[in-house]
Short mmCIF file of N, CA and C in Angstrom, two decimals:
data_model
loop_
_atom_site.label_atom_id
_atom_site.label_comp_id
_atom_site.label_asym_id
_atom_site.label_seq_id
_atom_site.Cartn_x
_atom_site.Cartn_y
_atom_site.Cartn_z
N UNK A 93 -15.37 -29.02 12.17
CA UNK A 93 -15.70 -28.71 10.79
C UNK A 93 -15.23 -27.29 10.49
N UNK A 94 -14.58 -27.32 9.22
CA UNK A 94 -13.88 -25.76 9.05
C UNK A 94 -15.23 -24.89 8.29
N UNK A 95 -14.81 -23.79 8.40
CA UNK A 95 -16.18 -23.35 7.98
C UNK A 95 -15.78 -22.62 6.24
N UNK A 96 -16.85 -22.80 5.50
CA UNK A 96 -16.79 -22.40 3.97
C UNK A 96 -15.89 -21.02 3.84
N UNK A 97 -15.07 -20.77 3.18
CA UNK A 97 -14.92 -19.59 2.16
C UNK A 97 -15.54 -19.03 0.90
N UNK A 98 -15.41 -18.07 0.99
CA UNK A 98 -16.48 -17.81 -0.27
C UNK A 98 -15.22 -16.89 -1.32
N UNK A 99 -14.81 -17.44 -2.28
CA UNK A 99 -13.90 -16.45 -3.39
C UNK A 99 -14.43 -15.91 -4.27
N UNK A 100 -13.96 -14.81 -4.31
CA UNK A 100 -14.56 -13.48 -5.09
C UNK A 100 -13.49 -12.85 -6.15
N UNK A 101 -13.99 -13.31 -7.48
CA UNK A 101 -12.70 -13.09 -8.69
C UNK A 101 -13.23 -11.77 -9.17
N UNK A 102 -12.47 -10.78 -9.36
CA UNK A 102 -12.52 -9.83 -9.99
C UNK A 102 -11.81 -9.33 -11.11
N UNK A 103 -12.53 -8.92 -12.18
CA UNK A 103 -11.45 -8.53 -13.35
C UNK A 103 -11.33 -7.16 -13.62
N UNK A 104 -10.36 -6.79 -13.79
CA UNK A 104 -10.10 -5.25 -13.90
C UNK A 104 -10.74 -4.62 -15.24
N UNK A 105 -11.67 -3.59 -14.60
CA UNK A 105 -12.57 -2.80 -15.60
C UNK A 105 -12.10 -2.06 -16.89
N UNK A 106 -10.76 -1.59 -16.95
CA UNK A 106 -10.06 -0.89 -17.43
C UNK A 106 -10.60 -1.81 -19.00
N UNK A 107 -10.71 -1.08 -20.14
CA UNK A 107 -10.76 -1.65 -21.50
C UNK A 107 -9.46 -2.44 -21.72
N UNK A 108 -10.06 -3.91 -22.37
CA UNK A 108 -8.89 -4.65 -22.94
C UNK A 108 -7.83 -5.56 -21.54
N UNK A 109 -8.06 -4.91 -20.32
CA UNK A 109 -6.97 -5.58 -19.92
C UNK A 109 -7.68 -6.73 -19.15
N UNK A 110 -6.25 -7.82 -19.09
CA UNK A 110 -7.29 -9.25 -18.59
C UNK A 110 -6.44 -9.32 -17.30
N UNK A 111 -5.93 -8.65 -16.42
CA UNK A 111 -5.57 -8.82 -14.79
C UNK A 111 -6.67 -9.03 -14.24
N UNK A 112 -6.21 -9.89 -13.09
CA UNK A 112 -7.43 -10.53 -12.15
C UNK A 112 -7.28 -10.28 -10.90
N UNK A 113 -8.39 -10.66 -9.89
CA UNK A 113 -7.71 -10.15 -8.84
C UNK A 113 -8.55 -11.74 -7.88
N UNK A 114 -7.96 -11.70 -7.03
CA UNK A 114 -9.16 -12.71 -5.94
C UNK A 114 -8.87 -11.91 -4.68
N UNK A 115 -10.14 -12.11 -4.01
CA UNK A 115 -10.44 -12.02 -2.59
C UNK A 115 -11.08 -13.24 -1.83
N UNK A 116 -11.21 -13.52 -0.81
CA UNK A 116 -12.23 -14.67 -0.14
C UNK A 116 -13.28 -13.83 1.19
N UNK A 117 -14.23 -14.22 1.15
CA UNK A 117 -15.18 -13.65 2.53
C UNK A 117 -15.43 -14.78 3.22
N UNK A 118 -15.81 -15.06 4.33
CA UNK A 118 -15.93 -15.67 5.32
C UNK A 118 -17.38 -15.86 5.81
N UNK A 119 -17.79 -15.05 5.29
CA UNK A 119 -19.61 -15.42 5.45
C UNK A 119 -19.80 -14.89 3.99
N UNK A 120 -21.36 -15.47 4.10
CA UNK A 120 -22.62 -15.17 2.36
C UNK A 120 -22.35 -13.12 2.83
N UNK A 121 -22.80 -12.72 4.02
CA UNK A 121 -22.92 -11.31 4.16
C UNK A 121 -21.94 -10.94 3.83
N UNK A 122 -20.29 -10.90 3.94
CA UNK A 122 -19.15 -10.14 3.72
C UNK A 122 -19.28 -10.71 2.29
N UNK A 123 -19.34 -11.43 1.49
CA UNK A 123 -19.22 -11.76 -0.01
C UNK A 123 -20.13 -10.79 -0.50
N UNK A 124 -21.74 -10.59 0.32
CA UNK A 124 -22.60 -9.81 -0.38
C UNK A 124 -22.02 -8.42 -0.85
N UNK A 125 -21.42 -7.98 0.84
CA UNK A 125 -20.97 -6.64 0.87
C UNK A 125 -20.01 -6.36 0.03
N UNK A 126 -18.76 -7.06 -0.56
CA UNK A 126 -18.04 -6.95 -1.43
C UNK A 126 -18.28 -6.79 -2.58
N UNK A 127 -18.88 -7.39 -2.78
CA UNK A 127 -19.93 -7.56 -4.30
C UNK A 127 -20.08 -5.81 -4.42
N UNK A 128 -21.42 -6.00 -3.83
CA UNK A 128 -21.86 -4.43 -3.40
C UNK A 128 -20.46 -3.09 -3.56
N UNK A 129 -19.43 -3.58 -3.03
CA UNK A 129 -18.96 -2.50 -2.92
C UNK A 129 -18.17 -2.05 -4.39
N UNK A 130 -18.03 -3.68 -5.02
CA UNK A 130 -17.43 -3.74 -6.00
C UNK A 130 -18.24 -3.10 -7.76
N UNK A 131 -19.32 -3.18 -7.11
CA UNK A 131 -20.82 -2.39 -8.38
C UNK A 131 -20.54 -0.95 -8.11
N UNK A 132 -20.64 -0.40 -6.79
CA UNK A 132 -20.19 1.00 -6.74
C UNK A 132 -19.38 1.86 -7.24
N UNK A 133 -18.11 0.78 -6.95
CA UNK A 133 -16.53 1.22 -7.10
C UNK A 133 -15.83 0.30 -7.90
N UNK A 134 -16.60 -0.40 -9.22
CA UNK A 134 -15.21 -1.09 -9.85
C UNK A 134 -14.25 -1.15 -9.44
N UNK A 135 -13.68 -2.71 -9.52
CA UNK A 135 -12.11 -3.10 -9.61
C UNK A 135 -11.55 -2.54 -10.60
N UNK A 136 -9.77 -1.61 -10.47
CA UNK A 136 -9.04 -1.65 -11.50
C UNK A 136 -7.98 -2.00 -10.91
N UNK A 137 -7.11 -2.53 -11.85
CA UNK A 137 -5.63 -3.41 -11.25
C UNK A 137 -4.63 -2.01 -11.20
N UNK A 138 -3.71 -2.13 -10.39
CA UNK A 138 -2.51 -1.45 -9.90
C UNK A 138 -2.14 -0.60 -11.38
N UNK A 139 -2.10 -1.81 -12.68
CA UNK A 139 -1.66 -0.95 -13.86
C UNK A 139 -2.53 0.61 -14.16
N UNK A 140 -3.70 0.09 -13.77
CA UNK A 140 -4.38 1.13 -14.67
C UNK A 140 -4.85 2.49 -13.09
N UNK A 141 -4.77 2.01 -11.80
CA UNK A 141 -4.81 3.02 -10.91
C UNK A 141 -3.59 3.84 -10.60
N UNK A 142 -2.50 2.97 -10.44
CA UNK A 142 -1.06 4.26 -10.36
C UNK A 142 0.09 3.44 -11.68
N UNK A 143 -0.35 3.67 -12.29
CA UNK A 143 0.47 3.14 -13.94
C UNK A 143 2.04 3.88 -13.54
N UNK A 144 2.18 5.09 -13.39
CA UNK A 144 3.32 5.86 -13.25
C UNK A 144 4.44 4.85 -11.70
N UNK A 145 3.56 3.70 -11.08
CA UNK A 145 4.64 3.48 -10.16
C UNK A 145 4.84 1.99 -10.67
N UNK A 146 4.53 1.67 -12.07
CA UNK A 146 5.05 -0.01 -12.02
C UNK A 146 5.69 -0.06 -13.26
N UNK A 147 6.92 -0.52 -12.59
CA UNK A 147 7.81 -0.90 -13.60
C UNK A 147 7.68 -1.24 -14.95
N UNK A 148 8.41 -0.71 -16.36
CA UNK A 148 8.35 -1.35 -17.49
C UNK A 148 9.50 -0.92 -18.36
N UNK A 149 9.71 -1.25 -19.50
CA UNK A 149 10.69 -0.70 -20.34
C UNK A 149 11.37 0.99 -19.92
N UNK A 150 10.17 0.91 -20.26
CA UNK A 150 9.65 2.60 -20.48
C UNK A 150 9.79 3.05 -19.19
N UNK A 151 9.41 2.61 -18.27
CA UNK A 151 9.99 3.46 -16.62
C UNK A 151 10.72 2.16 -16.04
N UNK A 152 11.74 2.24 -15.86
CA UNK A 152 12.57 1.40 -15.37
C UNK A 152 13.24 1.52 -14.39
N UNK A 153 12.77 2.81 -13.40
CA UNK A 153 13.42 3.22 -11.72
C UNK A 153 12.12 3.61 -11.31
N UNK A 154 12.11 3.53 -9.96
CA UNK A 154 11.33 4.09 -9.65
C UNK A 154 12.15 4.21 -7.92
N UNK A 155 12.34 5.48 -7.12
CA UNK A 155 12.76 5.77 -6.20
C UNK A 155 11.72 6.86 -5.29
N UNK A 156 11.64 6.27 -3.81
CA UNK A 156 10.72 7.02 -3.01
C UNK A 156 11.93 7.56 -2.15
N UNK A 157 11.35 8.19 -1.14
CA UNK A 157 12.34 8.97 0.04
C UNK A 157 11.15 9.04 1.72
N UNK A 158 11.70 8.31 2.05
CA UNK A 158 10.76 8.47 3.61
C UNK A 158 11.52 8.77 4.40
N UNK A 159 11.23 9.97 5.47
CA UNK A 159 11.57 10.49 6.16
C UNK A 159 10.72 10.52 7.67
N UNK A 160 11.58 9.70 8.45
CA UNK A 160 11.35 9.53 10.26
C UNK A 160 11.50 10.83 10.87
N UNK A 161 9.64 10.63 11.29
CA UNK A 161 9.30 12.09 11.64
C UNK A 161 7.98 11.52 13.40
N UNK A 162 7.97 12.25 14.11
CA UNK A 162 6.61 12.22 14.82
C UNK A 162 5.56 12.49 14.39
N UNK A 163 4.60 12.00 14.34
CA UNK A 163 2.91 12.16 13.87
C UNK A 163 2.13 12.47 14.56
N UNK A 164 1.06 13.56 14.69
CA UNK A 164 0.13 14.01 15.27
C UNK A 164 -0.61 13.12 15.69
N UNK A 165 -1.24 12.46 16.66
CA UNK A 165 -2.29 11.94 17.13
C UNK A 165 -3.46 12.58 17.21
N UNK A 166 -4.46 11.49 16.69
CA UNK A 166 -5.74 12.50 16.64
C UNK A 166 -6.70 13.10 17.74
N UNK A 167 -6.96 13.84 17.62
CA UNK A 167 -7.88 14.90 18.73
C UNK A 167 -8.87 13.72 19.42
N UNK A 168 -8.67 13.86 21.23
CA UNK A 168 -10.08 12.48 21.22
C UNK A 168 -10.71 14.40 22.40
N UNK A 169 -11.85 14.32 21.64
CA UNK A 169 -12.61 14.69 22.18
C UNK A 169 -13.45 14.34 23.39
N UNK A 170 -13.34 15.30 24.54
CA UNK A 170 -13.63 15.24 25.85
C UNK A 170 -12.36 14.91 26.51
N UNK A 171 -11.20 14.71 26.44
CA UNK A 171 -9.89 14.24 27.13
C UNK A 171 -8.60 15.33 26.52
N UNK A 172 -9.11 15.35 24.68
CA UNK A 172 -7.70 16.76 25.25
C UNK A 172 -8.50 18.09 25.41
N UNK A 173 -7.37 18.43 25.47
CA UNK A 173 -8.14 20.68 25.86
C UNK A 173 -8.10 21.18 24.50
N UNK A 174 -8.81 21.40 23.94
CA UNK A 174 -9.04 22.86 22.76
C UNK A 174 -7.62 23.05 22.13
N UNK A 175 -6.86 23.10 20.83
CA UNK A 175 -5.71 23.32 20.15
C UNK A 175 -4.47 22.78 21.38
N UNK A 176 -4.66 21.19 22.06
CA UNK A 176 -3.67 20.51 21.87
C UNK A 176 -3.21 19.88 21.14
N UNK A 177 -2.32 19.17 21.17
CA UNK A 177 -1.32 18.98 20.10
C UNK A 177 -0.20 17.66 20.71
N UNK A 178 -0.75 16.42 20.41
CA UNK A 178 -0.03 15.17 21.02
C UNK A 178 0.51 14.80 19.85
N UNK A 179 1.49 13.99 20.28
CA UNK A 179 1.82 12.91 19.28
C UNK A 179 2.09 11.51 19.92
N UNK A 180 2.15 10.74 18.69
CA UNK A 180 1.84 9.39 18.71
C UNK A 180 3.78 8.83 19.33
N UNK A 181 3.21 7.60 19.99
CA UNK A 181 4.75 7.20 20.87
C UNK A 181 5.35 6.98 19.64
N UNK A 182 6.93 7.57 19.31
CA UNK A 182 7.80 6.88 18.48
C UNK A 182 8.07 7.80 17.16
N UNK A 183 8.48 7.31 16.08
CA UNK A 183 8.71 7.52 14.91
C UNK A 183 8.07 6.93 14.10
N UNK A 184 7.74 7.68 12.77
CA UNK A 184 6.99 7.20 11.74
C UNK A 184 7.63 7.45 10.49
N UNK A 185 7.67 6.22 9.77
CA UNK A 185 8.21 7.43 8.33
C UNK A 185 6.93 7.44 7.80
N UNK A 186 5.56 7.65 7.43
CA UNK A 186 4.33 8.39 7.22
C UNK A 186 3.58 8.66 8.04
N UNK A 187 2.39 8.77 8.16
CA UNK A 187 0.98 9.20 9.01
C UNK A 187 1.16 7.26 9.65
N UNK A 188 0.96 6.30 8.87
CA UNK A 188 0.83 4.83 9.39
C UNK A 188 1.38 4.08 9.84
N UNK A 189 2.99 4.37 9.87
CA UNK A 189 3.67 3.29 9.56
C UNK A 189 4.92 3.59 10.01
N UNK A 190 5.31 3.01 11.37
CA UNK A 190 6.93 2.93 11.90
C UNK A 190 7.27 1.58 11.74
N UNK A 191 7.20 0.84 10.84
CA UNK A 191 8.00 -0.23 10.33
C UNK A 191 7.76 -0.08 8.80
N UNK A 192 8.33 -0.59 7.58
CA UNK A 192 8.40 -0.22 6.66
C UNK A 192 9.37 -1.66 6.44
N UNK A 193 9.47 -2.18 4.72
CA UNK A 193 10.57 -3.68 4.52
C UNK A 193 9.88 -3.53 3.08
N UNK A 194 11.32 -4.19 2.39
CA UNK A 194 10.97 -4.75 0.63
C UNK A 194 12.14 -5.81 0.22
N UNK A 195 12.58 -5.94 -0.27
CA UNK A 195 13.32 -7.07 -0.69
C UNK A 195 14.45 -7.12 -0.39
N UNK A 196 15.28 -7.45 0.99
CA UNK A 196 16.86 -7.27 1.55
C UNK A 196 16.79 -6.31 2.44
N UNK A 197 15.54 -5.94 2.81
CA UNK A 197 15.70 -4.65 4.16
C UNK A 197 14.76 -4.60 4.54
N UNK A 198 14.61 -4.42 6.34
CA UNK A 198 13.71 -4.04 6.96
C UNK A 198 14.08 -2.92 8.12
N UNK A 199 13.35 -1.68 8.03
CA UNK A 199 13.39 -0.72 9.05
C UNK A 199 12.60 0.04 9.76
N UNK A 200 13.22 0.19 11.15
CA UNK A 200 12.21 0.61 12.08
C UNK A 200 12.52 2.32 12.37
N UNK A 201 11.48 3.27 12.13
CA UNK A 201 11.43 4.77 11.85
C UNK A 201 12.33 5.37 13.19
N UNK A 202 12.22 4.40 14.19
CA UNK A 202 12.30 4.37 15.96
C UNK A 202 13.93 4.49 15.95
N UNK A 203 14.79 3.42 15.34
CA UNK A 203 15.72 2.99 15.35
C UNK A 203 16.46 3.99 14.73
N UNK A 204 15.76 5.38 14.34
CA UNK A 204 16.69 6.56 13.83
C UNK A 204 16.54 7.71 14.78
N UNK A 205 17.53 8.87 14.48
CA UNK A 205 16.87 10.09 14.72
C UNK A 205 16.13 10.59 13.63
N UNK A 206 15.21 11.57 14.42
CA UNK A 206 14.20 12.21 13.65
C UNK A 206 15.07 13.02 12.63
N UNK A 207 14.12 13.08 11.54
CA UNK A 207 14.74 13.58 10.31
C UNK A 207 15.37 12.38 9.19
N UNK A 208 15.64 11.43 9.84
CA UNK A 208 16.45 10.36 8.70
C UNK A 208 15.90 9.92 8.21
N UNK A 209 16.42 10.06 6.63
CA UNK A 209 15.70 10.05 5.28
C UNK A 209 16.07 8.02 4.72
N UNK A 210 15.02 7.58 4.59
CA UNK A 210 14.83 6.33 3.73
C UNK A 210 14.99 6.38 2.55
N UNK A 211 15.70 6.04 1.45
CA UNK A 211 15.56 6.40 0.39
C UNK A 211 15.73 4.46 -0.09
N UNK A 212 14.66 4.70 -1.39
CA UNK A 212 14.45 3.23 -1.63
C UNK A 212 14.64 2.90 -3.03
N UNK A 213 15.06 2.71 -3.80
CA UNK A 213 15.56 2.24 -5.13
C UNK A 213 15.04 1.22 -5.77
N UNK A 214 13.96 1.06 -7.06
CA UNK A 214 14.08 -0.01 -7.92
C UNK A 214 13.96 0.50 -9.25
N UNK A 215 14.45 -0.60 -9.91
CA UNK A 215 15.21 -0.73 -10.96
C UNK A 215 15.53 -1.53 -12.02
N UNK A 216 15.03 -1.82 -13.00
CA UNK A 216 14.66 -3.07 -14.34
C UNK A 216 15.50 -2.69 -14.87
N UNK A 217 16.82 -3.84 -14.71
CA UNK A 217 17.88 -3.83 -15.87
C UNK A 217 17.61 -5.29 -16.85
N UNK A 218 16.88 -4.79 -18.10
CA UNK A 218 16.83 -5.14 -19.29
C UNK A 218 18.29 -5.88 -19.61
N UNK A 219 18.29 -7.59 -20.17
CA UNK A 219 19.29 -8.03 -20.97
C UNK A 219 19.44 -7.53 -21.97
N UNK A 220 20.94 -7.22 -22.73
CA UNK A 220 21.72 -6.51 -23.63
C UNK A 220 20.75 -7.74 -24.81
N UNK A 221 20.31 -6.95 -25.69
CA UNK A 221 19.34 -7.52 -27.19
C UNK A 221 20.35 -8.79 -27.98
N UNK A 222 21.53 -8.99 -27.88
CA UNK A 222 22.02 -9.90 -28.82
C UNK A 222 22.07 -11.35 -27.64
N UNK A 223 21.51 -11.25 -26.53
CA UNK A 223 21.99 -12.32 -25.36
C UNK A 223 20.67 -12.81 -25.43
N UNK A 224 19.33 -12.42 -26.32
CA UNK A 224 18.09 -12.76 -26.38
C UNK A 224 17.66 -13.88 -27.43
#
């Protein structure tokens, strides 16, 4: 017997807008907790939290730059000594993340030397108004 899901629809708080969102929990407790977390911290959709990174008429590029670098590993207390200073195996192009992919590419931070810059491109080319 598979066991229940529980879906959790959320609508973005923002005035006027009707984006939705779903989640599912796996027990009544993780649905509770969501709930819960969701009274605290309202849902707002992508438009209305980073508006400046989604595409529209009006912004029609949007270009990042990541750069493959080593990342500090964090201090574990009782094992390193006082102002050491490790890093994590490999390359990262942020604090999270040595793999990185979007639509026709995938790359590994590893597979460079340090310093090499990612640069990522998108771009809404609008049909010419008389082809409408």
């Amino acid at each position: 017997m598979s066991r229940r899901e529980y879906t959790i629809r959320l609508a973005c708080t923002f005035e006027g807008c009707k984006e939705r969102s779903f989640t599912t929990a796996t027990t009544r407790r993780e649905e509770t907790e969501i709930r819960q977390q969701y009274q605290r911290s309202p849902y707002r959709c992508v438009r209305h939290t980073n508006p400046d990174e989604v595409l529209s008429a009006d912004n029609p590029e949007q270009t990042i730059t990541l750069t493959a670098e080593k990342v500090v590993a964090p201090h574990l207390r009782g094992i390193d000594l006082p102002g050491e200073v490790r890093h994590l195996d490999g390359l990262f192009w942020d604090k999270r993340q040595g793999f990185t992919y979007g639509p026709g590419f995938k790359a590994y931070a590893s597979d460079f030397p340090p310093g090499t810059k990612l640069t990522v491109t998108a771009r809404i080319e609008l049909p010419a108004e008389e082809s409408l």
